[in-house]
mmCIF file of C-alpha atoms and ligand atoms in Angstrom:
data_model
loop_
_atom_site.group_PDB
_atom_site.id
_atom_site.type_symbol
_atom_site.label_atom_id
_atom_site.label_comp_id
_atom_site.label_asym_id
_atom_site.label_seq_id
_atom_site.Cartn_x
_atom_site.Cartn_y
_atom_site.Cartn_z
ATOM 1 C CA MET N 18 34.376 41.163 80.623
ATOM 2 C CA LYS N 19 36.245 43.616 78.381
ATOM 3 C CA ASN N 20 37.913 41.182 76.003
ATOM 4 C CA ILE N 21 35.009 38.791 75.762
ATOM 5 C CA LYS N 22 33.263 38.688 72.411
ATOM 6 C CA LYS N 23 29.651 39.824 72.716
ATOM 7 C CA VAL N 24 26.967 38.554 70.390
ATOM 8 C CA ILE N 25 23.227 39.077 70.080
ATOM 9 C CA ILE N 26 21.129 36.023 69.291
ATOM 10 C CA THR N 27 17.527 36.780 68.387
ATOM 11 C CA GLY N 28 15.046 33.948 68.912
ATOM 12 C CA GLY N 29 17.410 32.361 71.439
ATOM 13 C CA CYS N 30 14.614 30.621 73.344
ATOM 14 C CA GLY N 31 13.472 28.642 70.307
ATOM 15 C CA PHE N 32 14.863 25.381 68.967
ATOM 16 C CA ILE N 33 18.001 26.360 67.037
ATOM 17 C CA GLY N 34 18.482 29.620 68.960
ATOM 18 C CA SER N 35 18.676 27.876 72.354
ATOM 19 C CA ASN N 36 21.162 25.345 70.993
ATOM 20 C CA LEU N 37 23.227 28.233 69.609
ATOM 21 C CA VAL N 38 23.084 30.103 72.950
ATOM 22 C CA LYS N 39 24.539 27.050 74.722
ATOM 23 C CA TYR N 40 27.057 26.400 71.949
ATOM 24 C CA LEU N 41 28.447 29.948 72.156
ATOM 25 C CA LEU N 42 28.435 30.117 75.959
ATOM 26 C CA LYS N 43 30.579 26.970 75.994
ATOM 27 C CA ARG N 44 33.027 28.840 73.765
ATOM 28 C CA ASN N 45 33.210 31.819 76.122
ATOM 29 C CA TYR N 46 31.036 34.288 74.266
ATOM 30 C CA PHE N 47 28.839 36.808 76.055
ATOM 31 C CA VAL N 48 25.328 36.173 74.736
ATOM 32 C CA ILE N 49 22.483 38.686 74.668
ATOM 33 C CA ASN N 50 19.285 36.855 73.788
ATOM 34 C CA VAL N 51 16.427 38.934 72.316
ATOM 35 C CA ASP N 52 13.274 36.844 72.159
ATOM 36 C CA LYS N 53 9.631 37.829 72.405
ATOM 37 C CA LEU N 54 8.804 34.427 73.904
ATOM 38 C CA SER N 55 6.162 33.372 71.385
ATOM 39 C CA TYR N 56 4.398 29.988 71.616
ATOM 40 C CA SER N 57 7.441 28.126 70.201
ATOM 41 C CA ALA N 58 9.871 29.613 72.716
ATOM 42 C CA ASN N 59 10.401 27.561 75.841
ATOM 43 C CA LEU N 60 12.296 28.624 78.936
ATOM 44 C CA TYR N 61 12.871 24.916 79.569
ATOM 45 C CA ASN N 62 15.339 25.100 76.642
ATOM 46 C CA LEU N 63 17.636 27.329 78.685
ATOM 47 C CA LYS N 64 16.865 26.150 82.203
ATOM 48 C CA ASP N 65 19.807 25.839 84.593
ATOM 49 C CA LEU N 66 21.622 28.539 82.634
ATOM 50 C CA ASN N 67 23.212 30.341 85.480
ATOM 51 C CA ASN N 68 25.844 32.206 83.581
ATOM 52 C CA LYS N 69 27.194 35.725 84.061
ATOM 53 C CA ARG N 70 27.822 35.864 80.317
ATOM 54 C CA TYR N 71 24.134 35.474 79.433
ATOM 55 C CA ILE N 72 21.222 37.903 79.486
ATOM 56 C CA LEU N 73 17.670 37.602 78.120
ATOM 57 C CA TYR N 74 15.618 40.545 76.841
ATOM 58 C CA LYS N 75 11.971 39.633 76.349
ATOM 59 C CA ALA N 76 11.370 41.795 73.291
ATOM 60 C CA ASP N 77 10.043 41.831 69.747
ATOM 61 C CA ILE N 78 12.709 42.363 67.068
ATOM 62 C CA ASN N 79 10.323 44.980 65.656
ATOM 63 C CA ASN N 80 10.975 47.196 68.698
ATOM 64 C CA GLN N 81 13.549 49.502 67.117
ATOM 65 C CA ASN N 82 14.141 51.708 70.178
ATOM 66 C CA LEU N 83 14.959 48.746 72.342
ATOM 67 C CA PHE N 84 17.033 46.984 69.686
ATOM 68 C CA LEU N 85 19.134 50.112 69.205
ATOM 69 C CA LYS N 86 19.521 50.529 72.959
ATOM 70 C CA ILE N 87 20.785 46.951 73.232
ATOM 71 C CA LEU N 88 23.257 47.512 70.378
ATOM 72 C CA LYS N 89 24.578 50.686 72.024
ATOM 73 C CA LYS N 90 24.769 49.167 75.479
ATOM 74 C CA TYR N 91 26.685 46.007 74.547
ATOM 75 C CA ASN N 92 28.469 46.855 71.268
ATOM 76 C CA PRO N 93 28.207 43.257 70.017
ATOM 77 C CA SER N 94 30.443 42.184 67.158
ATOM 78 C CA ILE N 95 27.859 39.775 65.731
ATOM 79 C CA VAL N 96 24.053 39.613 65.514
ATOM 80 C CA PHE N 97 22.732 36.126 64.771
ATOM 81 C CA ASN N 98 19.137 36.509 63.627
ATOM 82 C CA LEU N 99 17.074 33.416 64.377
ATOM 83 C CA ALA N 100 13.848 35.079 65.531
ATOM 84 C CA ALA N 101 11.120 33.898 63.205
ATOM 85 C CA GLU N 102 7.718 32.378 62.728
ATOM 86 C CA THR N 103 8.698 28.945 61.498
ATOM 87 C CA HIS N 104 5.805 26.523 61.055
ATOM 88 C CA VAL N 105 4.600 26.133 57.449
ATOM 89 C CA ASP N 106 1.143 24.852 58.507
ATOM 90 C CA ARG N 107 0.611 27.946 60.687
ATOM 91 C CA SER N 108 1.650 30.173 57.793
ATOM 92 C CA ILE N 109 -1.158 28.623 55.731
ATOM 93 C CA ASP N 110 -3.787 29.421 58.388
ATOM 94 C CA SER N 111 -2.492 32.868 59.369
ATOM 95 C CA PRO N 112 0.320 34.381 57.313
ATOM 96 C CA LYS N 113 0.258 37.797 59.027
ATOM 97 C CA PRO N 114 2.661 37.047 61.924
ATOM 98 C CA PHE N 115 5.107 35.689 59.315
ATOM 99 C CA ILE N 116 5.133 39.055 57.550
ATOM 100 C CA HIS N 117 5.478 40.855 60.897
ATOM 101 C CA THR N 118 8.504 38.922 62.133
ATOM 102 C CA ASN N 119 10.178 37.380 59.108
ATOM 103 C CA ILE N 120 9.994 40.464 56.876
ATOM 104 C CA ASN N 121 9.290 43.577 58.990
ATOM 105 C CA GLY N 122 11.393 42.261 61.863
ATOM 106 C CA VAL N 123 14.372 41.686 59.558
ATOM 107 C CA PHE N 124 13.880 45.164 58.068
ATOM 108 C CA ASN N 125 14.010 46.592 61.586
ATOM 109 C CA ILE N 126 17.222 44.725 62.419
ATOM 110 C CA LEU N 127 18.799 45.960 59.174
ATOM 111 C CA GLU N 128 17.831 49.558 59.872
ATOM 112 C CA SER N 129 18.935 49.364 63.517
ATOM 113 C CA ILE N 130 22.374 48.013 62.556
ATOM 114 C CA ARG N 131 22.729 50.522 59.708
ATOM 115 C CA PHE N 132 21.894 53.413 62.040
ATOM 116 C CA TYR N 133 24.116 52.062 64.828
ATOM 117 C CA LYS N 134 27.085 51.561 62.482
ATOM 118 C CA LYS N 135 26.733 55.032 60.997
ATOM 119 C CA ASN N 136 26.668 56.661 64.428
ATOM 120 C CA THR N 137 29.346 54.652 66.185
ATOM 121 C CA GLN N 138 31.620 53.455 63.329
ATOM 122 C CA LYS N 139 31.795 50.166 65.267
ATOM 123 C CA LYS N 140 32.460 46.845 63.508
ATOM 124 C CA ILE N 141 29.471 44.535 63.518
ATOM 125 C CA LYS N 142 28.070 41.832 61.248
ATOM 126 C CA LEU N 143 24.714 40.194 60.752
ATOM 127 C CA ILE N 144 24.468 36.433 60.329
ATOM 128 C CA HIS N 145 20.951 35.891 59.073
ATOM 129 C CA VAL N 146 19.577 32.365 59.370
ATOM 130 C CA SER N 147 17.447 31.528 56.363
ATOM 131 C CA THR N 148 16.260 28.218 55.000
ATOM 132 C CA ASP N 149 16.514 25.832 52.031
ATOM 133 C CA GLU N 150 12.754 26.284 51.556
ATOM 134 C CA VAL N 151 13.413 29.523 49.620
ATOM 135 C CA TYR N 152 14.511 27.408 46.622
ATOM 136 C CA GLY N 153 11.105 25.714 46.500
ATOM 137 C CA ASP N 154 10.195 22.236 45.395
ATOM 138 C CA LEU N 155 12.947 20.246 43.647
ATOM 139 C CA ASN N 156 10.309 17.640 43.034
ATOM 140 C CA LYS N 157 11.373 14.292 41.576
ATOM 141 C CA SER N 158 14.578 15.612 40.024
ATOM 142 C CA LYS N 159 17.943 14.443 41.349
ATOM 143 C CA LYS N 160 19.161 18.053 41.489
ATOM 144 C CA ARG N 161 20.532 19.814 44.561
ATOM 145 C CA ALA N 162 20.082 23.598 44.760
ATOM 146 C CA LYS N 163 23.285 25.648 44.806
ATOM 147 C CA GLU N 164 23.448 29.150 46.286
ATOM 148 C CA ASN N 165 22.647 30.713 42.879
ATOM 149 C CA PHE N 166 19.538 28.538 42.335
ATOM 150 C CA PRO N 167 16.449 30.696 41.618
ATOM 151 C CA TYR N 168 14.160 31.400 44.565
ATOM 152 C CA LYS N 169 10.717 29.836 44.158
ATOM 153 C CA PRO N 170 9.058 29.684 47.585
ATOM 154 C CA SER N 171 5.806 27.736 47.887
ATOM 155 C CA SER N 172 4.341 28.599 51.309
ATOM 156 C CA PRO N 173 3.796 31.969 53.004
ATOM 157 C CA TYR N 174 6.549 30.876 55.437
ATOM 158 C CA ALA N 175 9.064 30.225 52.649
ATOM 159 C CA ALA N 176 8.012 33.413 50.827
ATOM 160 C CA SER N 177 8.542 35.500 53.972
ATOM 161 C CA LYS N 178 12.038 34.025 54.394
ATOM 162 C CA ALA N 179 12.800 34.600 50.693
ATOM 163 C CA SER N 180 11.632 38.228 50.981
ATOM 164 C CA ALA N 181 13.984 38.812 53.902
ATOM 165 C CA ASP N 182 16.900 37.286 51.962
ATOM 166 C CA HIS N 183 16.192 39.651 49.049
ATOM 167 C CA LEU N 184 15.975 42.629 51.373
ATOM 168 C CA ILE N 185 19.300 41.737 52.992
ATOM 169 C CA LYS N 186 20.940 41.244 49.588
ATOM 170 C CA SER N 187 19.723 44.716 48.557
ATOM 171 C CA TYR N 188 21.285 46.189 51.726
ATOM 172 C CA ILE N 189 24.547 44.398 50.976
ATOM 173 C CA ARG N 190 24.647 45.896 47.495
ATOM 174 C CA THR N 191 23.295 49.363 48.255
ATOM 175 C CA TYR N 192 24.790 50.101 51.670
ATOM 176 C CA ASN N 193 27.741 47.716 51.678
ATOM 177 C CA PHE N 194 25.933 46.152 54.615
ATOM 178 C CA PRO N 195 27.990 43.567 56.556
ATOM 179 C CA ALA N 196 25.720 40.522 56.337
ATOM 180 C CA ILE N 197 26.018 36.821 55.572
ATOM 181 C CA ILE N 198 22.966 34.639 54.869
ATOM 182 C CA SER N 199 22.841 30.934 55.660
ATOM 183 C CA ASN N 200 20.336 28.635 53.944
ATOM 184 C CA CYS N 201 20.119 25.492 56.008
ATOM 185 C CA SER N 202 18.171 22.290 55.506
ATOM 186 C CA ASN N 203 15.848 20.621 58.065
ATOM 187 C CA ASN N 204 17.321 20.551 61.578
ATOM 188 C CA TYR N 205 16.709 18.005 64.320
ATOM 189 C CA GLY N 206 17.896 17.648 67.910
ATOM 190 C CA PRO N 207 16.937 18.678 71.452
ATOM 191 C CA ASN N 208 14.544 21.565 72.272
ATOM 192 C CA GLN N 209 12.370 21.481 69.142
ATOM 193 C CA PHE N 210 8.715 22.410 69.516
ATOM 194 C CA PRO N 211 6.619 19.271 68.921
ATOM 195 C CA GLU N 212 4.527 20.663 66.077
ATOM 196 C CA LYS N 213 7.556 19.774 63.902
ATOM 197 C CA LEU N 214 7.937 16.282 62.464
ATOM 198 C CA ILE N 215 10.613 14.597 64.597
ATOM 199 C CA PRO N 216 9.533 15.699 68.111
ATOM 200 C CA LYS N 217 5.908 15.188 67.058
ATOM 201 C CA ILE N 218 6.579 11.551 66.131
ATOM 202 C CA ILE N 219 8.389 11.007 69.455
ATOM 203 C CA PHE N 220 5.680 12.830 71.432
ATOM 204 C CA ASN N 221 2.898 10.807 69.809
ATOM 205 C CA ILE N 222 4.644 7.471 70.347
ATOM 206 C CA LEU N 223 5.337 8.239 74.014
ATOM 207 C CA ASN N 224 1.716 9.366 74.492
ATOM 208 C CA ASN N 225 0.089 6.434 72.657
ATOM 209 C CA LYS N 226 -1.244 8.651 69.886
ATOM 210 C CA PRO N 227 -1.194 7.599 66.224
ATOM 211 C CA ILE N 228 1.499 9.173 64.037
ATOM 212 C CA PRO N 229 -0.075 11.252 61.264
ATOM 213 C CA ILE N 230 1.888 11.215 58.009
ATOM 214 C CA TYR N 231 0.964 13.536 55.140
ATOM 215 C CA ALA N 232 -0.100 11.814 51.898
ATOM 216 C CA LYS N 233 2.013 8.684 51.273
ATOM 217 C CA GLY N 234 4.981 9.802 53.367
ATOM 218 C CA LEU N 235 7.226 10.054 50.307
ATOM 219 C CA ASN N 236 8.156 13.731 50.731
ATOM 220 C CA SER N 237 11.895 13.983 51.121
ATOM 221 C CA ARG N 238 13.927 16.271 53.402
ATOM 222 C CA GLU N 239 17.636 16.715 54.034
ATOM 223 C CA TRP N 240 18.223 16.286 57.782
ATOM 224 C CA ILE N 241 21.041 17.901 59.726
ATOM 225 C CA HIS N 242 21.774 17.829 63.449
ATOM 226 C CA VAL N 243 21.280 21.227 65.083
ATOM 227 C CA GLU N 244 24.783 21.175 66.562
ATOM 228 C CA ASP N 245 26.320 20.822 63.091
ATOM 229 C CA HIS N 246 24.242 23.850 62.079
ATOM 230 C CA CYS N 247 25.455 25.865 65.119
ATOM 231 C CA ARG N 248 29.074 25.019 64.313
ATOM 232 C CA ALA N 249 28.544 26.218 60.726
ATOM 233 C CA LEU N 250 26.990 29.485 61.937
ATOM 234 C CA LEU N 251 29.963 30.295 64.155
ATOM 235 C CA LEU N 252 32.301 29.452 61.303
ATOM 236 C CA LEU N 253 30.396 31.795 58.985
ATOM 237 C CA ALA N 254 30.613 34.534 61.619
ATOM 238 C CA SER N 255 34.359 34.137 61.998
ATOM 239 C CA ARG N 256 35.510 33.211 58.479
ATOM 240 C CA GLY N 257 32.553 33.558 56.102
ATOM 241 C CA LYS N 258 32.767 36.132 53.327
ATOM 242 C CA ILE N 259 30.658 39.227 53.947
ATOM 243 C CA GLY N 260 27.915 39.667 51.366
ATOM 244 C CA GLN N 261 27.630 35.973 50.503
ATOM 245 C CA ASN N 262 25.055 33.291 51.175
ATOM 246 C CA TYR N 263 26.011 29.744 52.145
ATOM 247 C CA ASN N 264 23.983 26.542 52.011
ATOM 248 C CA ILE N 265 24.350 24.303 55.063
ATOM 249 C CA GLY N 266 23.295 20.703 54.567
ATOM 250 C CA SER N 267 24.114 17.091 55.240
ATOM 251 C CA ASN N 268 23.513 15.618 51.735
ATOM 252 C CA ASN N 269 21.412 13.080 53.597
ATOM 253 C CA ASN N 270 17.843 12.963 52.271
ATOM 254 C CA LEU N 271 15.187 10.741 53.759
ATOM 255 C CA THR N 272 11.493 10.307 53.016
ATOM 256 C CA ASN N 273 9.139 11.080 55.894
ATOM 257 C CA ILE N 274 8.039 7.486 56.125
ATOM 258 C CA LYS N 275 11.629 6.162 56.316
ATOM 259 C CA LEU N 276 12.414 8.726 58.981
ATOM 260 C CA THR N 277 9.295 7.753 60.951
ATOM 261 C CA LYS N 278 10.256 4.075 60.809
ATOM 262 C CA LEU N 279 13.789 4.876 61.968
ATOM 263 C CA ILE N 280 12.453 6.768 65.001
ATOM 264 C CA ILE N 281 9.996 3.984 65.844
ATOM 265 C CA LYS N 282 12.888 1.481 65.683
ATOM 266 C CA LYS N 283 15.051 3.652 67.960
ATOM 267 C CA ILE N 284 12.294 3.986 70.541
ATOM 268 C CA LYS N 285 11.454 0.286 70.432
ATOM 269 C CA GLU N 286 15.104 -0.553 71.132
ATOM 270 C CA LYS N 287 14.688 1.005 74.598
ATOM 271 C CA LYS N 288 13.906 -1.605 77.214
ATOM 272 C CA GLU N 289 10.857 0.222 78.555
ATOM 273 C CA TYR N 290 9.278 0.553 75.083
ATOM 274 C CA MET N 291 9.938 -2.942 73.698
ATOM 275 C CA GLY N 292 6.765 -4.495 72.299
ATOM 276 C CA LYS N 293 4.967 -1.125 72.286
ATOM 277 C CA LYS N 294 2.280 -0.886 69.586
ATOM 278 C CA VAL N 295 2.631 2.124 67.316
ATOM 279 C CA LYS N 296 0.122 3.219 64.697
ATOM 280 C CA ILE N 297 0.894 5.272 61.587
ATOM 281 C CA ILE N 298 -2.071 6.993 59.917
ATOM 282 C CA TYR N 299 -1.880 8.586 56.500
ATOM 283 C CA VAL N 300 -3.673 11.954 56.450
ATOM 284 C CA LYS N 301 -4.641 14.409 53.712
ATOM 285 C CA ASP N 302 -1.623 16.313 52.422
ATOM 286 C CA ARG N 303 -0.918 19.932 53.335
ATOM 287 C CA PRO N 304 -1.851 22.392 50.553
ATOM 288 C CA GLY N 305 1.153 23.308 48.380
ATOM 289 C CA HIS N 306 3.328 20.701 50.126
ATOM 290 C CA ASP N 307 6.800 20.645 48.545
ATOM 291 C CA PHE N 308 7.874 17.134 47.581
ATOM 292 C CA ARG N 309 11.625 17.422 47.919
ATOM 293 C CA TYR N 310 14.197 19.884 49.218
ATOM 294 C CA ALA N 311 17.868 19.220 48.611
ATOM 295 C CA ILE N 312 20.809 21.595 48.661
ATOM 296 C CA ASN N 313 24.353 21.506 47.432
ATOM 297 C CA SER N 314 26.546 22.659 50.329
ATOM 298 C CA ASN N 315 29.935 22.351 48.593
ATOM 299 C CA LYS N 316 30.590 26.064 49.008
ATOM 300 C CA ILE N 317 30.887 26.011 52.811
ATOM 301 C CA ARG N 318 32.558 22.580 52.668
ATOM 302 C CA ASN N 319 35.275 23.783 50.260
ATOM 303 C CA ALA N 320 35.756 27.369 51.417
ATOM 304 C CA LEU N 321 35.556 26.855 55.188
ATOM 305 C CA LYS N 322 36.296 23.125 55.496
ATOM 306 C CA TRP N 323 33.021 22.590 57.326
ATOM 307 C CA ARG N 324 31.506 19.102 57.443
ATOM 308 C CA PRO N 325 28.583 17.747 59.411
ATOM 309 C CA LEU N 326 30.019 15.564 62.190
ATOM 310 C CA ILE N 327 26.881 13.870 63.524
ATOM 311 C CA GLY N 328 25.527 11.012 61.403
ATOM 312 C CA LEU N 329 21.775 10.517 61.190
ATOM 313 C CA ASN N 330 21.707 7.183 62.985
ATOM 314 C CA LYS N 331 23.621 8.425 66.023
ATOM 315 C CA GLY N 332 21.941 11.837 65.919
ATOM 316 C CA ILE N 333 18.434 10.378 65.905
ATOM 317 C CA SER N 334 19.333 7.949 68.742
ATOM 318 C CA GLU N 335 20.617 10.801 70.899
ATOM 319 C CA THR N 336 17.627 12.960 70.016
ATOM 320 C CA VAL N 337 15.188 10.220 71.018
ATOM 321 C CA ASP N 338 17.124 9.822 74.285
ATOM 322 C CA TRP N 339 16.937 13.553 74.946
ATOM 323 C CA TYR N 340 13.128 13.690 74.603
ATOM 324 C CA ILE N 341 12.685 10.555 76.706
ATOM 325 C CA ASN N 342 14.960 11.943 79.422
ATOM 326 C CA ASN N 343 13.292 15.371 79.267
ATOM 327 C CA ILE N 344 9.664 14.349 79.382
ATOM 328 C CA GLU N 345 9.071 17.545 81.411
ATOM 329 C CA TYR N 346 9.726 19.472 78.202
ATOM 330 C CA PHE N 347 6.604 17.979 76.591
ATOM 331 C CA LYS N 348 4.613 18.539 79.772
ATOM 332 C CA SER N 349 5.277 22.273 79.520
ATOM 333 C CA ILE N 350 3.342 22.449 76.222
ATOM 334 C CA SER N 351 -0.444 22.413 75.954
ATOM 335 C CA TYR N 352 -1.571 19.765 73.462
ATOM 336 C CA LYS N 353 -4.977 21.325 72.765
ATOM 337 C CA LYS N 354 -3.627 24.833 72.334
ATOM 338 C CA ASN N 355 -0.576 24.092 70.259
ATOM 339 C CA LEU N 356 -0.411 20.637 68.776
ATOM 340 C CA LEU N 357 -3.650 20.020 66.909
ATOM 341 C CA ARG N 358 -3.307 19.872 63.144
ATOM 342 C CA LEU N 359 -3.249 23.254 61.345
ATOM 343 C CA GLY N 360 -3.054 24.397 57.747
ATOM 344 C CA THR N 361 -5.878 22.272 56.368
ATOM 345 C CA LYS N 362 -8.564 24.932 55.829
ATOM 346 C CA ILE N 363 -7.969 27.067 52.765
HETATM 347 N N1 NAD J 3 14.039 24.299 62.265
HETATM 348 C C1 NAD J 3 14.577 24.078 61.087
HETATM 349 O O1 NAD J 3 14.627 22.949 60.591
HETATM 350 C C2 NAD J 3 15.164 25.239 60.297
HETATM 351 C C3 NAD J 3 15.890 24.963 59.132
HETATM 352 C C4 NAD J 3 16.481 26.031 58.436
HETATM 353 C C5 NAD J 3 16.328 27.331 58.881
HETATM 354 N N2 NAD J 3 15.600 27.573 60.023
HETATM 355 C C6 NAD J 3 15.486 28.958 60.484
HETATM 356 O O2 NAD J 3 16.133 29.021 61.753
HETATM 357 C C7 NAD J 3 15.507 30.026 62.569
HETATM 358 C C8 NAD J 3 15.121 29.415 63.903
HETATM 359 O O3 NAD J 3 14.211 28.346 63.678
HETATM 360 P P1 NAD J 3 13.679 27.438 64.883
HETATM 361 O O4 NAD J 3 13.303 26.144 64.295
HETATM 362 O O5 NAD J 3 14.622 27.507 66.016
HETATM 363 O O6 NAD J 3 12.345 28.232 65.265
HETATM 364 P P2 NAD J 3 11.473 28.232 66.594
HETATM 365 O O7 NAD J 3 10.071 28.461 66.153
HETATM 366 O O8 NAD J 3 11.780 27.040 67.431
HETATM 367 O O9 NAD J 3 12.002 29.522 67.387
HETATM 368 C C9 NAD J 3 11.753 30.829 66.959
HETATM 369 C C10 NAD J 3 12.060 31.763 68.117
HETATM 370 O O10 NAD J 3 11.891 33.111 67.648
HETATM 371 C C11 NAD J 3 11.172 33.849 68.626
HETATM 372 N N3 NAD J 3 10.432 34.934 67.951
HETATM 373 C C12 NAD J 3 9.405 34.804 67.062
HETATM 374 N N4 NAD J 3 9.006 36.018 66.658
HETATM 375 C C13 NAD J 3 9.792 36.940 67.294
HETATM 376 C C14 NAD J 3 9.861 38.341 67.285
HETATM 377 N N5 NAD J 3 9.021 39.095 66.523
HETATM 378 N N6 NAD J 3 10.774 38.957 68.055
HETATM 379 C C15 NAD J 3 11.615 38.223 68.850
HETATM 380 N N7 NAD J 3 11.593 36.890 68.916
HETATM 381 C C16 NAD J 3 10.697 36.235 68.128
HETATM 382 C C17 NAD J 3 10.239 32.821 69.264
HETATM 383 O O11 NAD J 3 9.774 33.275 70.532
HETATM 384 C C18 NAD J 3 11.121 31.595 69.322
HETATM 385 O O12 NAD J 3 11.874 31.551 70.507
HETATM 386 C C19 NAD J 3 14.325 30.540 61.759
HETATM 387 O O13 NAD J 3 14.711 31.720 61.101
HETATM 388 C C20 NAD J 3 14.068 29.445 60.718
HETATM 389 O O14 NAD J 3 13.502 29.988 59.541
HETATM 390 C C21 NAD J 3 15.012 26.552 60.731
#
């Protein structure tokens, strides 16, 4: 295993993390997954992974002793940080875990890498996965946020991600810290916890539950397939410029209601679901709900020749197929415990 590139992925049992684990294993990396296995992690996401180049540590990224031990043991060349609390509605009800993981956890990773680098002189870089939500609400403008757009987070989730980005940027400037930040738009694809919009719509349709849509369903998001995101992350790790941040997006915005109708259409095209009755209900909006996110991702497109390769139509079809063919995935999640609406009481 001497010449194999070793990488740490934190949060590798979650949605994007598990897709990245598989993506990198296919490309012959040795993957060390550090995940505390919170509610949104699912071992189903990595089932059948019988690979000598993969190891899982059930651990909190705030555990500095363990994180340092893992760095020293494996000498990875890259740390992809995807461990996070990620659901905006949860951040409205209880922001504390968002501070713990998304800010303190990132601080701990920064300090661990700084200490490790100082003591070993080894080459290592941090690819930190942030979000387009740091730029805040672009509202009804036609604008797309570039990398230098001012940060204006609206929810405790977005603010915790913005804080971490600022902290990393300060480490880059002060310590010459080897980090790259990615700010990606909304992802979709296999393995996503069904509190998020797309798997929730699919879950509700398959289980004969009405589909709740916030307000009038006109909020707009830029959707990208998770595999396009994973490909961009590997590209950033191999050819991205240290110290920079890169937007990753598809340029493809859709309102929630249009997206919902597209998914309903895709499911109804399946023989077994033809003629199925589906009900959409409009529910009270989430407090502070951003109307529109949209990013300009020309920087990664021009500098690294990255492009999204999976169009929305095909991507949504395949995603619907994945959830239908992996109905066991939904069965592993308790509806009462995890899927009731949150973020309404303020
Ligand atoms: N999902 C999206 O659309 C999207 C878009 C842009 C950016 N992002 C960012 O990508 C990253 C991954 O998002 P996701 O959608 O896969 O999230 P997810 O909620 O599906 O997975 C998060 C994972 O992190 C783990 N985790 C949480 N706290 C931890 C801790 N303290 N220590 C170790 N592990 C911990 C969880 O157990 C889980 O496996 C996040 O940083 C998120 O902000 C997500």
